[in-house]
Short mmCIF file of C-alpha atoms in Angstrom, two decimals:
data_model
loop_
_atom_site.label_atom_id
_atom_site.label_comp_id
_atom_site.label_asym_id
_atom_site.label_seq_id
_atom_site.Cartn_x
_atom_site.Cartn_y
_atom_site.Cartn_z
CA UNK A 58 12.00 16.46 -31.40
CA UNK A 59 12.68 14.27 -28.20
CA UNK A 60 9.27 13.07 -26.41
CA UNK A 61 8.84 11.68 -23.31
CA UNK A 62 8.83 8.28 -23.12
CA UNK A 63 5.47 7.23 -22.07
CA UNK A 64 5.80 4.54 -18.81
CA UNK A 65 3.21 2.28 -17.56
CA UNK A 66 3.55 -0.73 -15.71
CA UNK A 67 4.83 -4.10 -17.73
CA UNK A 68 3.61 -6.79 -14.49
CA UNK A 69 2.63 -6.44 -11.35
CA UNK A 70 3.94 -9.41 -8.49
CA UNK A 71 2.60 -9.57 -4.66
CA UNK A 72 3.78 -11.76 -1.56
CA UNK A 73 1.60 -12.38 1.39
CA UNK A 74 3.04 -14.42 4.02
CA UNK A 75 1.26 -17.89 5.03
CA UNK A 76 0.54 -17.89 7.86
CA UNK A 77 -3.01 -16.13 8.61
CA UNK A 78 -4.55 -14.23 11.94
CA UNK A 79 -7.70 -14.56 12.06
CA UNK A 80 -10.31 -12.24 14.16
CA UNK A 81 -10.64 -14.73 16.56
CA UNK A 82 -7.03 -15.02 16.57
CA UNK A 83 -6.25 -11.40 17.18
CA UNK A 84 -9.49 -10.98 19.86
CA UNK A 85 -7.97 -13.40 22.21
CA UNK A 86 -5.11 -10.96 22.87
CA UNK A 87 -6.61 -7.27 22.16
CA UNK A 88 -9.65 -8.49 24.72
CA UNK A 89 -12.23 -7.87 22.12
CA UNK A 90 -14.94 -10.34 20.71
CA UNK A 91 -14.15 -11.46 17.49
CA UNK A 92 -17.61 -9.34 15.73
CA UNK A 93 -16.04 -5.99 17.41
CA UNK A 94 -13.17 -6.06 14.77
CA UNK A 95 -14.98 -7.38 11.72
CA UNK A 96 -18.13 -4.79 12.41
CA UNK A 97 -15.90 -1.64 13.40
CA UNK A 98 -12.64 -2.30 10.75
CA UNK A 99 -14.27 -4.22 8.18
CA UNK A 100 -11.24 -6.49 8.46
CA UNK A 101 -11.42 -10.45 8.41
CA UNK A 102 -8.03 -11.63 8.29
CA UNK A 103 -4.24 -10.67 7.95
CA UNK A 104 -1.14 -12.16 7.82
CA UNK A 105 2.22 -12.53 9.54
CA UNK A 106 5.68 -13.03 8.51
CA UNK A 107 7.36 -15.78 10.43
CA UNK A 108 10.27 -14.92 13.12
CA UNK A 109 13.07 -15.22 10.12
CA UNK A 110 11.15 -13.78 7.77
CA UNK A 111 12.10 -9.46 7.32
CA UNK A 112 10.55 -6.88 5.15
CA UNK A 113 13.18 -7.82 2.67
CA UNK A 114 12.55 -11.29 2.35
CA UNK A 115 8.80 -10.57 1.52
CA UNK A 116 9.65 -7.52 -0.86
CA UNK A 117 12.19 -9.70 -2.97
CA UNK A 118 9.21 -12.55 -3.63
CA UNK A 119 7.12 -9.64 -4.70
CA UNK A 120 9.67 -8.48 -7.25
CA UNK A 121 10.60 -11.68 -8.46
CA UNK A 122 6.84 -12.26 -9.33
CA UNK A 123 6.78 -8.84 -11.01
CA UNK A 124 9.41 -9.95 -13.27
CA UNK A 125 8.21 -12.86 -13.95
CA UNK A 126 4.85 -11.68 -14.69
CA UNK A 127 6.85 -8.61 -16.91
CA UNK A 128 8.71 -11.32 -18.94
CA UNK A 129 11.56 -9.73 -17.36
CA UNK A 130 14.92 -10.94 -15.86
CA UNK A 131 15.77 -8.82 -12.39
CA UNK A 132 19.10 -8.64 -14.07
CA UNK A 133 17.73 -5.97 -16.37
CA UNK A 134 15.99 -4.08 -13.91
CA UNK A 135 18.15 -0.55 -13.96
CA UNK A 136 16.19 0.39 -10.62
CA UNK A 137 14.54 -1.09 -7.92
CA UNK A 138 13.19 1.22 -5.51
CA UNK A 139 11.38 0.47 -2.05
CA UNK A 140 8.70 1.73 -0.07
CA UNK A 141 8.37 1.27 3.61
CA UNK A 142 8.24 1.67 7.22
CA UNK A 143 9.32 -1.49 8.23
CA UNK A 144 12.98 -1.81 7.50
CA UNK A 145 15.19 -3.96 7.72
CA UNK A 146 17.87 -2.21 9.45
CA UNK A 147 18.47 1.59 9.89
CA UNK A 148 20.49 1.11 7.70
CA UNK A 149 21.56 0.06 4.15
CA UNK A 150 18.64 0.75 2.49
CA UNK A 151 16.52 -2.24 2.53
CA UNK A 152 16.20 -2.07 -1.70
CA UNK A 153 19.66 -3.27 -1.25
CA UNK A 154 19.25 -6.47 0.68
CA UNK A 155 16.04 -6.90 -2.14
CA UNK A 156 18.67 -6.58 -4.84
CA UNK A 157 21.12 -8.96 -3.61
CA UNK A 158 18.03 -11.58 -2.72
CA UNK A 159 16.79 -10.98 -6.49
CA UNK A 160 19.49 -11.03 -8.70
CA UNK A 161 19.14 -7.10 -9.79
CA UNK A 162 22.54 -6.83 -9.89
CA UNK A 163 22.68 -3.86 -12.44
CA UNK A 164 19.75 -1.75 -10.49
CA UNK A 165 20.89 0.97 -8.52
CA UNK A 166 18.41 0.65 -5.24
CA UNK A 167 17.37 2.62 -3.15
CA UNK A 168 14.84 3.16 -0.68
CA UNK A 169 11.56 5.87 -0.25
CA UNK A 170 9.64 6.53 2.90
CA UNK A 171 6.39 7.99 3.40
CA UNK A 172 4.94 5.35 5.27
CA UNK A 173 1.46 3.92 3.39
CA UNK A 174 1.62 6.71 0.56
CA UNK A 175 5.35 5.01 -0.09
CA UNK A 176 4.47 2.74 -3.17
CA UNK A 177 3.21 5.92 -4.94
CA UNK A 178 5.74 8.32 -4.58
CA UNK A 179 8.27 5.96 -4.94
CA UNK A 180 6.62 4.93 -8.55
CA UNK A 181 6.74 8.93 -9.10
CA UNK A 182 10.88 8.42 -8.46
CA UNK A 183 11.06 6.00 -10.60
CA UNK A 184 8.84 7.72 -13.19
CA UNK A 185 10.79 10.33 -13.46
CA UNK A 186 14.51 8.65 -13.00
CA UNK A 187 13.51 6.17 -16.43
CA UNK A 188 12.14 9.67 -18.31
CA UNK A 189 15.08 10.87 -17.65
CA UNK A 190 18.20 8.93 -17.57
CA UNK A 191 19.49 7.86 -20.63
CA UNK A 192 19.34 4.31 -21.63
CA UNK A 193 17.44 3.33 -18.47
CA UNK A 194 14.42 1.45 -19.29
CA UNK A 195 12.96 -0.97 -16.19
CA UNK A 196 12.48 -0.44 -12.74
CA UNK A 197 10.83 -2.33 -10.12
CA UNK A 198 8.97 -0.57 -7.43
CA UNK A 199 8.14 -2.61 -4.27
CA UNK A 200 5.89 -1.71 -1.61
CA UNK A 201 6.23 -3.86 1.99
CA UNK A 202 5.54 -3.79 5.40
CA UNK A 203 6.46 -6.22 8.33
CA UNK A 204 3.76 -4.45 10.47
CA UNK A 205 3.78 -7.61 12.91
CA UNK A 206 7.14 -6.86 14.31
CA UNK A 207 6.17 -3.72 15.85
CA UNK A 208 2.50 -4.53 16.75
CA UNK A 209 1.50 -4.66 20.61
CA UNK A 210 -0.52 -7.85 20.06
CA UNK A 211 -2.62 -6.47 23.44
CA UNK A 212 -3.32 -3.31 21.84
CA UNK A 213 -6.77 -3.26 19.99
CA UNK A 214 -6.53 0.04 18.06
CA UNK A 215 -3.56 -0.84 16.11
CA UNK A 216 -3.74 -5.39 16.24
CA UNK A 217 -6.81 -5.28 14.49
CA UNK A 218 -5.48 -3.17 11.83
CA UNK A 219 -1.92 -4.10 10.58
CA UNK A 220 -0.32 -6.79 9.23
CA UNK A 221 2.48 -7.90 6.61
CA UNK A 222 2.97 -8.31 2.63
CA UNK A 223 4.30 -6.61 0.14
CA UNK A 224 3.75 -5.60 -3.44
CA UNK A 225 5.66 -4.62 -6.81
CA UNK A 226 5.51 -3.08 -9.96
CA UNK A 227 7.89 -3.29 -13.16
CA UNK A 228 7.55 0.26 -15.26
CA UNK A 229 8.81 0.52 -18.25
CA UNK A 230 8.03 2.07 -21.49
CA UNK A 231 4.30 1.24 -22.59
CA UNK A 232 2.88 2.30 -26.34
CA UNK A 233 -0.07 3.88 -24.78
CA UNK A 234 -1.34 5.09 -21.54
CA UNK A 235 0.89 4.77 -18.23
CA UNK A 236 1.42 6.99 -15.85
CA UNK A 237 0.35 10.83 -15.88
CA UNK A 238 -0.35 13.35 -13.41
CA UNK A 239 1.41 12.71 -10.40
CA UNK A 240 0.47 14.62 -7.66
CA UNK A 241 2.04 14.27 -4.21
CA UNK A 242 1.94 16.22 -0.72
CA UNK A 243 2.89 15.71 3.31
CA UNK A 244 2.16 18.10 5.93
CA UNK A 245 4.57 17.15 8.69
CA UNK A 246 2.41 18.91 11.25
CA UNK A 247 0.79 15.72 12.09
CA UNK A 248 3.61 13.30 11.79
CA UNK A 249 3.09 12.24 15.39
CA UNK A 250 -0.31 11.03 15.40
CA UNK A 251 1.14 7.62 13.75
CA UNK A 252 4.67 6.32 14.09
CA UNK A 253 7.33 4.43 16.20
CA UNK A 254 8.82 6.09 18.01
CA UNK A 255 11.37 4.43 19.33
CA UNK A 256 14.61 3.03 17.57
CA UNK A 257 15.75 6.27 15.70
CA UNK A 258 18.03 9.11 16.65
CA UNK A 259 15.01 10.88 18.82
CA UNK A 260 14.66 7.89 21.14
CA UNK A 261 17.41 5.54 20.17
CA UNK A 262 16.95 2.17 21.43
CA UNK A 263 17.44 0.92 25.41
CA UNK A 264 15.61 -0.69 28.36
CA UNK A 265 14.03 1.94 28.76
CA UNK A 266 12.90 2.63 25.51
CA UNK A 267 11.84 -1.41 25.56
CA UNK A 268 9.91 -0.99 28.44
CA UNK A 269 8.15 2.52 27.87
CA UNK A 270 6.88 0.09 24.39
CA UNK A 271 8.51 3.09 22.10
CA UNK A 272 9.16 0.09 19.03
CA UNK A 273 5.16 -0.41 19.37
CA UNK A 274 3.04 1.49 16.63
CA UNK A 275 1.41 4.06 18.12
CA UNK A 276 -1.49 5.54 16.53
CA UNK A 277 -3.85 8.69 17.22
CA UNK A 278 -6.86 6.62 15.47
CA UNK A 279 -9.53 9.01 16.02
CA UNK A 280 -6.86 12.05 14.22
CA UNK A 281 -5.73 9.58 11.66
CA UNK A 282 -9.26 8.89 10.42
CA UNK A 283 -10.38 12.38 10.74
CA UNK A 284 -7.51 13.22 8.32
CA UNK A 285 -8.19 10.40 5.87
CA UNK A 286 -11.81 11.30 5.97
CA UNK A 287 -10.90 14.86 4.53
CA UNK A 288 -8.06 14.14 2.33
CA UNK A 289 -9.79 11.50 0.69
CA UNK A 290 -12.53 13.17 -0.87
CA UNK A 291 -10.27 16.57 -1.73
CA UNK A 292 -7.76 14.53 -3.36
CA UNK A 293 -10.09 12.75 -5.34
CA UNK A 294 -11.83 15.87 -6.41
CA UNK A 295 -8.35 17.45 -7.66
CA UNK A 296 -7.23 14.76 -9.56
CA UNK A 297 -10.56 14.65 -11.20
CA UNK A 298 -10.27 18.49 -12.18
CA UNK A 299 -6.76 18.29 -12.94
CA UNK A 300 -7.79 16.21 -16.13
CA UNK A 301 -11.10 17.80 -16.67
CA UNK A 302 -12.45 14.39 -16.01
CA UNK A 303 -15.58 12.87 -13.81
CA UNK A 304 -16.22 10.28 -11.37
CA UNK A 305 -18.03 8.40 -14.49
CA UNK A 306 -14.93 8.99 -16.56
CA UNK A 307 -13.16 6.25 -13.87
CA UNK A 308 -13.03 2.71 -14.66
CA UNK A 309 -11.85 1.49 -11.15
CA UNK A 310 -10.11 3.54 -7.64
CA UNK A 311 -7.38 2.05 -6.30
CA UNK A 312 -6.78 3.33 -2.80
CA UNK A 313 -4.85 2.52 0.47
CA UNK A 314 -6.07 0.12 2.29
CA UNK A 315 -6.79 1.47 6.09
CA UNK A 316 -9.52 0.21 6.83
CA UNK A 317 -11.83 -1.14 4.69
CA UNK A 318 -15.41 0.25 6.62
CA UNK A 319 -13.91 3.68 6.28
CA UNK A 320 -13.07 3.64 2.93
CA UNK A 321 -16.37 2.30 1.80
CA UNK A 322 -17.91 5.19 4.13
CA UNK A 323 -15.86 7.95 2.73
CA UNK A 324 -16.15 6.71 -0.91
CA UNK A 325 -20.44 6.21 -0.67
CA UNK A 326 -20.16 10.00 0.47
CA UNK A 327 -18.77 11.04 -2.46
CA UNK A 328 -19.95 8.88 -5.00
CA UNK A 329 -17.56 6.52 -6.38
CA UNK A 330 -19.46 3.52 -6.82
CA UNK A 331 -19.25 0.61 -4.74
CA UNK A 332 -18.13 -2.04 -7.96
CA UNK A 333 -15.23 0.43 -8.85
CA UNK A 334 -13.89 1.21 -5.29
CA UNK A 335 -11.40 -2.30 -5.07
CA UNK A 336 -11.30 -3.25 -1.81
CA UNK A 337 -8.49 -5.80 -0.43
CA UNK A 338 -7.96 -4.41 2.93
CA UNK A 339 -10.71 -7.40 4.03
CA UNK A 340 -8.49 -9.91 3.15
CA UNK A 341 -4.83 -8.58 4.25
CA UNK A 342 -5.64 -6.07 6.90
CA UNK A 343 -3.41 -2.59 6.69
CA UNK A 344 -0.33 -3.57 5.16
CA UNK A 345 1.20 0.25 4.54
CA UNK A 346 3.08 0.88 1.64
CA UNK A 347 2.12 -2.51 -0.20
CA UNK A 348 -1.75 -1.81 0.21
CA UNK A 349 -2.15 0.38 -3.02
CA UNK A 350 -0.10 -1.75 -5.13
CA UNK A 351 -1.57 -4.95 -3.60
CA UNK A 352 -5.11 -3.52 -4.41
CA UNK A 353 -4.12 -2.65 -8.26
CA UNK A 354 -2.16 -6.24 -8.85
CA UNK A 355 -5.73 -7.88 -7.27
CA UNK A 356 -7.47 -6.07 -9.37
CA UNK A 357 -5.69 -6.54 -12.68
CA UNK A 358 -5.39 -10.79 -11.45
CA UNK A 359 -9.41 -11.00 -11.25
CA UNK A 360 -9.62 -9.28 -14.32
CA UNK A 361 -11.27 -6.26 -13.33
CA UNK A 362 -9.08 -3.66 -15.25
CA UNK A 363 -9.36 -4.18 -19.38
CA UNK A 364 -6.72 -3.06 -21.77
CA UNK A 365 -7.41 1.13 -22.04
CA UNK A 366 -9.30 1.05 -18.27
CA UNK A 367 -8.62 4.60 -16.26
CA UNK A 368 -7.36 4.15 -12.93
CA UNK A 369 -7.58 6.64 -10.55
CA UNK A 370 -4.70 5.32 -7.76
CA UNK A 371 -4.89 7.18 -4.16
CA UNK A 372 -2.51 6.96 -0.90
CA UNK A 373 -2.98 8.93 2.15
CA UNK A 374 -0.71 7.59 5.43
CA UNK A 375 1.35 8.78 8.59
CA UNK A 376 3.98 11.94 7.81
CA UNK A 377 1.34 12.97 6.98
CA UNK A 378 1.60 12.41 3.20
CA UNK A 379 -0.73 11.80 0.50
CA UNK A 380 -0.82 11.64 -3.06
CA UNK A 381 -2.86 10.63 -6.70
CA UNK A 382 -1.64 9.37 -9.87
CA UNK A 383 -3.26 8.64 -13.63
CA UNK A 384 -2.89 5.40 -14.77
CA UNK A 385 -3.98 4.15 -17.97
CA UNK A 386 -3.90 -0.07 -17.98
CA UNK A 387 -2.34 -1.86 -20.39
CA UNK A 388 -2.82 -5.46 -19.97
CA UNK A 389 -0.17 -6.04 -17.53
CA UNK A 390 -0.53 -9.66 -15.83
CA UNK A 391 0.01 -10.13 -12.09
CA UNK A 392 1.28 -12.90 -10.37
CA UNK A 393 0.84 -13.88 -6.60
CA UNK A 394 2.85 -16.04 -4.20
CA UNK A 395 1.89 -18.15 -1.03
CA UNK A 396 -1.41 -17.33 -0.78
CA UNK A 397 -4.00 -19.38 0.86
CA UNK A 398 -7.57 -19.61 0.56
CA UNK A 399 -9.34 -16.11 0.68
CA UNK A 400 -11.58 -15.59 3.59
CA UNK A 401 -15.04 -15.38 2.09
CA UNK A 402 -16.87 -11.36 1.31
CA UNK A 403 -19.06 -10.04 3.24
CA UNK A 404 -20.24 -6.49 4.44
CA UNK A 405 -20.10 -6.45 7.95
CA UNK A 406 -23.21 -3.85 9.41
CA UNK A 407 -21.63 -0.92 10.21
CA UNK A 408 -20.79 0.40 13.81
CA UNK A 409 -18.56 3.11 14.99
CA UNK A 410 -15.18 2.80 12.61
CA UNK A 411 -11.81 1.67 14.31
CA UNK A 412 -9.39 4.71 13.03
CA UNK A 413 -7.97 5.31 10.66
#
């Protein structure tokens, strides 16, 4: 009888750009004080890609330290899919500039958006495209945004939030554990309260469109957070019931990374406890579709997820989509690039939360 394979992840690789905003940094132009960011966002830093640099050019360092944390050559990668908002073009598909920069020249690539829930349901394509094609075996999956490009630097709702990096996964077939229990879901009734809107077929670029600042993120924080603050908990309490399992049951959450004085809000109200919430967002601001997988390589790197742990993983971003997903660990290492030194932990005293 023919099983499904069972798929888990083999290494986990992440790329942060250099060169680091500070609060101080990012109050100068937003015309905040520095404290209003770190006490309302929880954010202390976040970084930015350099003028040359595009959302390719972080994604492919990501999957290259995947690999090389998998033991794996991109050359037997038989995927290599890509989350993001960020683009590099329109079009190709930005997987493909990642394959050419990489080496993966036998994946076929392609790319998923669904903005910061990408990395998640583009692990479910990939999930499903190695349990199902015949003598596929590895895939990377790559979350990245190059949020910085389409940031109004003047605008404090959105500069304080978002930022660039990227993050990446090799799956492939695991003796235990993996992935199970996918669950995935958009409701495009509130895909305007976060997007650009200009540059697509709706409002394709011009003057005008320059002027009006349509290639600026624009963001309905106060609906954004509202949403997050109910989808949050309800998708959380699915999963859970899905499985017949309990909040005890979970060895460590691995979320999107908003905002990090949200989450820790939202997940206090419900009771996931604070040591197995893993919170990155401090350190890299909002960086969409690589946030979850950032969060889970961090976690694995400081050694906070043993061989066997449970991992709940949740997204929740602008479409509006939002999803969960099983994951038992199996030892995968994870490798970073071009990091500098982290800015040091603290818990800023809540205020009123920035949205989302």
């Amino acid at each position: 009888m023919n099983r499904t394979p069972q798929i888990g992840i083999l290494g986990m690789g992440t790329h942060l750009p250099s060169a680091v905003r500070t609060n101080h940094d990012v109050a100068r132009e937003a015309g905040v004080p520095a404290d209003w960011i770190t006490e309302r966002t929880g954010v202390l830093e976040r970084r930015t890609a350099r003028p040359d640099q595009a959302a390719s050019d972080l994604a492919a360092a990501a999957v290259a330290a995947a690999c090389r944390a998998a033991g794996l050559e991109p050359g037997r990668l038989d995927l290599l899919v890509l989350a993001t908002s960020t683009p590099d073009e329109l079009g190709p598909a930005t997987a493909c500039r990642v394959q050419a920069l990489t080496g993966a020249v036998n994946a076929v690539a392609l790319d998923v958006s669904a903005a910061c829930s990408g990395w998640l349901f583009a692990a479910k394509v990939a999930h499903a495209w190695l349990a199902t094609t015949p003598g596929a075996r590895y895939a990377a999956v790559v979350g990245v945004e190059a949020y910085s490009k389409f940031v109004d630097p003047a605008h404090r709702g959105t500069a304080v939030l978002f930022a660039d990096g990227a993050a990446a996964g090799v799956l492939g077939p695991v003796p235990h554990g993996g992935f199970r229990g996918f669950r995935l879901g958009s409701d495009g009734r509130g895909a305007h309260h976060v997007l650009i809107p200009g540059g697509g077929s709706r409002i394709p670029a011009s003057a005008q469109s320059l002027a009006d600042g349509r290639h600026h993120i624009h963001m309905d924080g106060r609906a954004v957070g509202g949403f997050i603050a109910e989808i949050f908990p309800r998708i959380v309490e699915q999963a859970l019931a899905e499985h017949d399992l309990e909040l005890k049951d979970i060895d460590a959450v691995i979320t999107h990374q908003p905002n990090p004085l949200l989450l820790r809000t939202v997940a206090d109200r419900i009771g996931i406890p604070a040591d197995r919430l893993h919170i990155t967002g401090d350190r890299t601001g909002n960086i969409g579709a690589a946030s979850a997988p950032y969060a889970l390589a961090d976690a694995a790197a400081l050694g906070r997820l043993a061989d066997g742990a449970r991992v709940l993983l949740c997204v929740f971003g602008a479409g509006l989509t939002w999803g969960t997903a099983h994951l038992t660990w199996t030892g995968a290492p994870s490798h970073h690039t071009h990091l500098t030194a982290r800015a040091p932990r603290r818990n800023p005293v809540p205020r009123t939360a920035v949205r989302p």
